Amino acid sequence: MTTNHEHHTPQQPEAPVTPPEPVLPGHTQGERLTDMFARSISYLRISLTDHCNLRCQYCTPQEGQIKLASEELLSYEEILRVVRIAVSLGIEKVRLTGGEPLVRRDVLVFIKALAEIPGLTDIRLTTNGVLLADYAEALQKAGISKLNISLDTLRPERFRQITGVDAFDRVWAGISKARELGFSPIKLNIVALKGVNDDEFIDFARLTLTEPLQIRFIEFMPIGASALWDKGKYISSQEIMERLKPLGPLEPVEAKRMDGPARIYRFAGAAGSVGFISPISHHFCDRCNRLRLTSEGRLRSCLLSDQETDLRKSLRSGATDEEIRGLIVAAILNKPKGHTISPEGGGSCHGQMSRIGG
Ligand code: SAM
């Protein structure tokens, strides 16, 4: 349910206000579906594949991880069917993620088909940028104009250490190409890791003074294999902000409706902005408008809770659109009020990041 904040000047008589029709959870209000906690669900994130061309130390276990076979992935037809049904329930925005979405075969053909779904107004992509220089133009033609690019360091050698691949120059070329082509916004996602890249926070933030980029610092989250989590590397958004003080005061920027959970700020006169995504230190669960479709076709209503609905099973055993609709509504109604993950190791999220998509 949405809240209307009406402002009246004291001189004017109060106009009679018709109270909004109460919306039952699981029913659409206008175009949007609400959950049990009055959050309207309008955003679906889709992990297109769990495969990735990088091996980030905090995301992929050292011993490697078991990858899904191609028949275990939802097919493009299956994903398109789920998206059509989800859009009929009020989903307006889709983000393609992974794994690395650009490594899945025929991804451009899929994106074109996605862009033809009536009612889907916003399609975005999260990529590690390794293949971006080659794909950027075609992505734009296919219907994507907004990109999130993950980049945890500005130093080529450190990039290799973090990701296991010597590809910094390719990512930087991808970012430059996207800039040239006019993608907007371009957001760079940096997972903040103490002792790994915290000496570069200032360098990243400084980029926003002259470049129209949004630099987003993401708090490290305990997700997946316990070996990936190191409490000692966690650094809160508050601490990151402290580190940026030498660049001057940060002024808050008003969020737009489709903006995600990042709190956005700007240095005076800067071309770009700085965002903080703080799932651990500042839960934003009360504003969460997301559903996630994992690469093996499970619907997940909270990134940090392992509760999932197996849509693939239903899709492959002849479920009708109405039945799939019912499963999506049920997942929304079961969306947890909030997560319980803390840096101390409370809560649990054992799902593999590459299958969930972040
Ligand atoms: N391959 C694409 C990419 O690199 O952007 C999309 C998938 S990746 C899993 C999505 C995002 O999740 C990336 O920005 C990545 O840095 C972030 N991520 C992965 N593991 C994380 C963790 N434990 N805590 C916080 N962010 C994480």
Short mmCIF file of C-alpha atoms and ligand atoms in Angstrom, two decimals, residues 52 58-59 97-101 126-128 150 152 189 191 218-221 223 353-354 357-358, ligand 1:
data_model
loop_
_atom_site.label_atom_id
_atom_site.label_comp_id
_atom_site.label_asym_id
_atom_site.label_seq_id
_atom_site.Cartn_x
_atom_site.Cartn_y
_atom_site.Cartn_z
CA CYS A 52 30.98 -16.40 -14.41
CA TYR A 58 34.47 -13.18 -1.70
CA CYS A 59 31.94 -14.71 -4.14
CA THR A 97 22.37 -10.52 -13.24
CA GLY A 98 24.15 -13.80 -12.50
CA GLY A 99 26.84 -15.23 -12.45
CA GLU A 100 27.82 -13.10 -15.37
CA PRO A 101 24.77 -12.50 -17.56
CA THR A 126 24.50 -5.89 -13.68
CA THR A 127 27.80 -7.03 -15.18
CA ASN A 128 31.42 -7.42 -14.21
CA SER A 150 31.05 -4.24 -10.51
CA ASP A 152 36.28 -3.46 -6.58
CA ASN A 189 29.44 -1.31 -7.48
CA VAL A 191 32.14 -4.35 -2.35
CA ILE A 218 28.24 -2.15 -0.83
CA GLU A 219 28.67 -3.67 2.61
CA PHE A 220 30.19 -7.12 2.51
CA MET A 221 27.49 -9.71 3.29
CA ILE A 223 26.32 -15.19 1.79
CA MET A 353 25.49 -15.74 -4.75
CA SER A 354 25.99 -16.56 -8.43
CA GLY A 357 22.37 -12.85 -8.48
CA GLY A 358 23.07 -10.45 -5.61
N1 SAM B 1 28.66 -10.84 -12.59
C1 SAM B 1 27.89 -9.69 -12.31
C2 SAM B 1 28.71 -8.68 -11.56
O1 SAM B 1 29.87 -8.96 -11.23
O2 SAM B 1 28.23 -7.58 -11.33
C3 SAM B 1 26.57 -9.95 -11.58
C4 SAM B 1 26.56 -10.92 -10.43
S1 SAM B 1 27.37 -10.45 -8.95
C5 SAM B 1 26.98 -11.82 -7.91
C6 SAM B 1 26.36 -9.13 -8.35
C7 SAM B 1 26.98 -8.27 -7.29
O3 SAM B 1 27.06 -8.98 -6.06
C8 SAM B 1 28.37 -7.78 -7.59
O4 SAM B 1 28.41 -6.36 -7.45
C9 SAM B 1 29.20 -8.43 -6.50
O5 SAM B 1 30.31 -7.65 -6.16
C10 SAM B 1 28.20 -8.53 -5.38
N2 SAM B 1 28.54 -9.51 -4.33
C11 SAM B 1 28.91 -10.78 -4.48
N3 SAM B 1 29.16 -11.35 -3.26
C12 SAM B 1 28.92 -10.40 -2.34
C13 SAM B 1 28.97 -10.36 -0.91
N4 SAM B 1 29.30 -11.43 -0.19
N5 SAM B 1 28.66 -9.21 -0.29
C14 SAM B 1 28.30 -8.11 -1.00
N6 SAM B 1 28.21 -8.09 -2.35
C15 SAM B 1 28.52 -9.22 -3.01
#
